[in-house]
Coordinates of C-alpha atoms in Angstrom, one line a residue:
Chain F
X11 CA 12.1 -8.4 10.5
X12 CA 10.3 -8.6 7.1
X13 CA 11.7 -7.2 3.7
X14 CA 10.6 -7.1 0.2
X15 CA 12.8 -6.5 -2.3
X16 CA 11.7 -6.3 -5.8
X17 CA 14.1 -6.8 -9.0
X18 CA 13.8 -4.2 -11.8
X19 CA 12.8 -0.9 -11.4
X20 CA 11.3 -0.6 -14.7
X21 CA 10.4 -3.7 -17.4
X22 CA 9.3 -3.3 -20.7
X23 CA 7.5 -5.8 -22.5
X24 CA 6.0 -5.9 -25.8
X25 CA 1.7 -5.9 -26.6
X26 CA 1.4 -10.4 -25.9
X27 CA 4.4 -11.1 -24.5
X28 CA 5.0 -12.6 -21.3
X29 CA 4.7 -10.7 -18.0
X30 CA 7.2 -11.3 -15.3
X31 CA 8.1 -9.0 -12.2
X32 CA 10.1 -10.3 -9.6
X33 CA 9.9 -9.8 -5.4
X34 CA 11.5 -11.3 -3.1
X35 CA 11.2 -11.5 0.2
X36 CA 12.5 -12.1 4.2
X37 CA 10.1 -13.1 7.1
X38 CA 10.7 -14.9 10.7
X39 CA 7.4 -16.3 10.3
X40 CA 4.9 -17.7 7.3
X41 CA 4.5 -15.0 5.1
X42 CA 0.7 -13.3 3.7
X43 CA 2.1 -11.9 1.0
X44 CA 0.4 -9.5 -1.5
X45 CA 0.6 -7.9 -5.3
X46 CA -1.3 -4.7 -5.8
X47 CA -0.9 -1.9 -8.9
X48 CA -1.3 1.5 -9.1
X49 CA -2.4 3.1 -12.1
X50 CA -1.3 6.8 -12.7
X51 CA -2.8 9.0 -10.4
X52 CA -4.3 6.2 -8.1
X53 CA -4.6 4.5 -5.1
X54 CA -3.6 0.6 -4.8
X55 CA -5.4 -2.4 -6.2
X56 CA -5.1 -5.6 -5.1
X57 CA -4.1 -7.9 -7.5
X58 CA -3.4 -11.2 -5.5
X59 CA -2.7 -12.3 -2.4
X60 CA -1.0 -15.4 -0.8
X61 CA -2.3 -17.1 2.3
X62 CA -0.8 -20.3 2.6
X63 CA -3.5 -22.2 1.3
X64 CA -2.1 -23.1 -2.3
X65 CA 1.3 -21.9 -3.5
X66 CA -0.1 -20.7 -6.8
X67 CA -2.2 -17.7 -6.5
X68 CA -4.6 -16.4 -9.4
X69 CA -5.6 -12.9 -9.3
X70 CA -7.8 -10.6 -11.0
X71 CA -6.7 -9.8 -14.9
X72 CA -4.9 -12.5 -15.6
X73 CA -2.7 -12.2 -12.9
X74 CA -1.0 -15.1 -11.1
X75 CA 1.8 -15.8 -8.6
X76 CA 3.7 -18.5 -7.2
X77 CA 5.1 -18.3 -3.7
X78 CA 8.6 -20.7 -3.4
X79 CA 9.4 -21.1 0.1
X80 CA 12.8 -22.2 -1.0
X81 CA 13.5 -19.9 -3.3
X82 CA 12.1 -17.2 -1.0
X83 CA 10.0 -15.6 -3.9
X84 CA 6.5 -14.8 -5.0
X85 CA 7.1 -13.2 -9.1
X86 CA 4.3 -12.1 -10.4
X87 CA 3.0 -13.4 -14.1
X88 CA 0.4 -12.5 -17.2
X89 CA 0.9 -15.2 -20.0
X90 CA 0.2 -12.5 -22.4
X91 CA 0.5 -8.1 -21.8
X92 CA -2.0 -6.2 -22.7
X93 CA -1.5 -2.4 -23.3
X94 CA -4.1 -1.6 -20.2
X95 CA -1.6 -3.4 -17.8
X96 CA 1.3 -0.5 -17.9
X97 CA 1.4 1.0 -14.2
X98 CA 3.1 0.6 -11.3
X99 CA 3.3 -2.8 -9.4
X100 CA 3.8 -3.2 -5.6
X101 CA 4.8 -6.5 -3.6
X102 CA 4.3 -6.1 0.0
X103 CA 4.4 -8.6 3.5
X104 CA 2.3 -8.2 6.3
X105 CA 4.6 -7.1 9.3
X106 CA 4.6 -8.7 12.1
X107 CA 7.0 -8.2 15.2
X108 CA 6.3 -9.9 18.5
X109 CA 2.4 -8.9 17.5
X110 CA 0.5 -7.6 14.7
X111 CA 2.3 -4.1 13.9
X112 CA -0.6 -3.6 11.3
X113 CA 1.6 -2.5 8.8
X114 CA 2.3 -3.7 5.0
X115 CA 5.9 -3.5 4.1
X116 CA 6.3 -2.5 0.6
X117 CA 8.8 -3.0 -2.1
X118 CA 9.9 0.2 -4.1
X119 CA 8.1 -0.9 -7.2
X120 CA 8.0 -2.1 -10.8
X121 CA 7.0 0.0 -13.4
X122 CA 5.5 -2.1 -16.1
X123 CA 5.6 -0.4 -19.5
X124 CA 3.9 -2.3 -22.4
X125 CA 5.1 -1.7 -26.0
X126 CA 2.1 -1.8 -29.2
Chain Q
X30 CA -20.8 -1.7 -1.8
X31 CA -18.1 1.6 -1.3
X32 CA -14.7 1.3 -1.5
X33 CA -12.2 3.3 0.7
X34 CA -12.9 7.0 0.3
X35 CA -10.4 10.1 0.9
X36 CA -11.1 13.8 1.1
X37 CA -9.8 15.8 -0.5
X38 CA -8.5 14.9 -4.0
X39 CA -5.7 17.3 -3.9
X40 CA -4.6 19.7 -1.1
X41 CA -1.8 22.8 -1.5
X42 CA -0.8 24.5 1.2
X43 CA 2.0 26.5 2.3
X44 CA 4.8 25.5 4.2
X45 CA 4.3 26.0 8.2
X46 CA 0.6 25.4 7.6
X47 CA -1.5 22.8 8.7
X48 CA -3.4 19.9 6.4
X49 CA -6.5 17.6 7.1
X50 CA -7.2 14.1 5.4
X51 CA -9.8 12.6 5.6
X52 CA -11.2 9.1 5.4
X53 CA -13.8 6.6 5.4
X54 CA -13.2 3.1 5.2
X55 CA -15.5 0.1 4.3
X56 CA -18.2 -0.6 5.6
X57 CA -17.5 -3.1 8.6
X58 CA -14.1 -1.9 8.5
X59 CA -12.7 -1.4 12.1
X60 CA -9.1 -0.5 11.6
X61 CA -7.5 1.9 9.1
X62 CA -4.0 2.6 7.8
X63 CA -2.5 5.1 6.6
X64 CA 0.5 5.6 4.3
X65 CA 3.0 8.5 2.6
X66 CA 3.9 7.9 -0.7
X67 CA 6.8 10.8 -1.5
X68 CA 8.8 11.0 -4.6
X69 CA 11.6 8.6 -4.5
X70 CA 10.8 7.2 -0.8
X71 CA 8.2 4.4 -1.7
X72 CA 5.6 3.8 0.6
X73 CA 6.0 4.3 4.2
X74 CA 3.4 3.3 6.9
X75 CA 2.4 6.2 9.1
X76 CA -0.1 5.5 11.4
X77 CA -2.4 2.7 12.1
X78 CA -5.7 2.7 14.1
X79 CA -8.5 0.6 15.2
X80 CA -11.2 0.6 17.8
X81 CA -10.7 4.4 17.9
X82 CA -7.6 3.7 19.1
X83 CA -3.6 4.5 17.9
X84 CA -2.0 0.8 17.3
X85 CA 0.6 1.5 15.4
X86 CA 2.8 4.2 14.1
X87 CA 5.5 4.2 11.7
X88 CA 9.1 6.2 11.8
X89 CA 7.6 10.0 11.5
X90 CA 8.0 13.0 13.6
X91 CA 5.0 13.7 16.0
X92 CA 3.8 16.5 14.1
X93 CA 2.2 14.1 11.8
X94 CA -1.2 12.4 14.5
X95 CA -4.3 11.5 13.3
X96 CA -7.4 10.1 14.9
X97 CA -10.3 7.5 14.6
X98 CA -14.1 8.2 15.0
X99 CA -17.0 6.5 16.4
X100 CA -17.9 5.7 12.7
X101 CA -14.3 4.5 12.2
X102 CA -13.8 6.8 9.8
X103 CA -10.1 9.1 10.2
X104 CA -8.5 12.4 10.4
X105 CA -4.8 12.6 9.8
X106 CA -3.2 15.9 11.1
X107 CA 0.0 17.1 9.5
X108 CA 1.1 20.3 11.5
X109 CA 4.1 23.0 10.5
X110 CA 4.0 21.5 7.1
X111 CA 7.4 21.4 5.3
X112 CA 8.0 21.1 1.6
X113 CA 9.2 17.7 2.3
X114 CA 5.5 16.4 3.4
X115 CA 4.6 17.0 0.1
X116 CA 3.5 13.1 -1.4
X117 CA 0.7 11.1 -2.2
X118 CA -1.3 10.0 1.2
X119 CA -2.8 6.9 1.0
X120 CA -5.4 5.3 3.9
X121 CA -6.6 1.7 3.8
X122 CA -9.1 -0.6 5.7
X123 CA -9.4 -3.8 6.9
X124 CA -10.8 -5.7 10.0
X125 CA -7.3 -5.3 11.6
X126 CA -6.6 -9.1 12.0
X127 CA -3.1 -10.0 10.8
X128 CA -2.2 -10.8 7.3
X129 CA -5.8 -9.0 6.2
X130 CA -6.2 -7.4 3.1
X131 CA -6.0 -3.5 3.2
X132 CA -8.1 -2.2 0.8
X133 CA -7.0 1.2 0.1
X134 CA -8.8 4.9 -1.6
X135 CA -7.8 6.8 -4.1
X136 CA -5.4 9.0 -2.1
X137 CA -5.0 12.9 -1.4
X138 CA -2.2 14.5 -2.9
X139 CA -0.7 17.3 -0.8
X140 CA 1.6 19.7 -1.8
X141 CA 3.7 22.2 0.3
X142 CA 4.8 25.6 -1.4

């Protein structure tokens, strides 16, 4: 069955720095993976998603992500945090059992803060 | 072109009553998701449908059903409400092929009293 796990609960980065939020996952069978965020009061945005055709992945605001087979991870990275990128980011894997089960499997979440 | 929409905004309702969602996915959409986001729980899939019909659902008790219309848009039912239910309810869309995208609205937030 497929997991996610993400590492960190809550990072805090200063206004510049380097964005890095970990997830990890577990899957029987080649991943899609996928990045949204949640600003407060929200629905889910996709940031970036992974589909096997190029192991790094660029995504909307300066997002990117690499996906390491080996490693079995897929971190998500900003070179440089602006203040508008504090919210709540979720990694997620498409199920899938003997069939499509049509469901995303979430991990619980990184709360990005960014410092001035 | 219109994202995922979701009515209403917010919900409150007492405990034992019953709550309606509602939503519309994109255009061309055929399958939509739907998903509880409590306090503390994360995200949980609920339900998933497509064609008009139930696919999928996830670990919750029957009370909580739902169904798809001829416009694919969706109704999710949440009978005898408990304070419990109370959460963020989040639907998304896609064409319902593996690995798709699900594009998801802006949520309903229900709470129980």
């Amino acid at each position: 069955a497929q997991s996610v796990t993400q590492l960190g609960s809550h990072v805090s980065v200063s206004e510049g720095a380097l964005v890095l939020l970990r997830c990890n996952y577990s899957s029987s069978v080649p991943p899609y993976l996928f990045w949204y965020v949640q600003y407060p009061n929200q629905g889910l945005q996709l940031l970036l998603k992974y589909t096997s055709a190029a192991t790094l992945v660029k995504g909307i605001n300066g997002f990117e992500a690499e996906f390491k087979k080996s490693e079995t991870s897929f971190h998500l990275t900003k070179p440089s945090a602006h203040m508008s990128d504090a919210a709540e980011y979720f990694c997620a894997v498409s199920d899938r059992g003997s069939s499509n089960t049509g469901k995303l499997i979430f991990g619980q979440g990184t709360t990005l803060q960014v410092k001035p | 072109e219109a994202g995922v929409t979701q009515s209403p905004t917010h919900l409150i309702k007492t405990r034992g009553q019953q709550a309606t969602l509602r939503c519309s996915p994109i255009s061309g959409h055929t399958s939509v998701y739907w998903y509880q986001q409590a306090l503390g729980l994360g995200l949980q899939f609920l339900l998933w449908y497509d064609e008009g019909e139930e696919r999928n659902r996830g670990n919750f008790p029957p009370r909580f059903s739902g169904r798809q219309f001829p416009n694919y848009s969706s109704e999710l039912n949440v009978n005898a409400l408990e304070l419990e239910d109370s959460a963020l309810y989040l639907c998304a869309s896609s064409g319902g092929e593996f690995g798709e995208t699900q594009y998801f609205g802006p949520g309903t937030r229900l709470l129980v009293l």
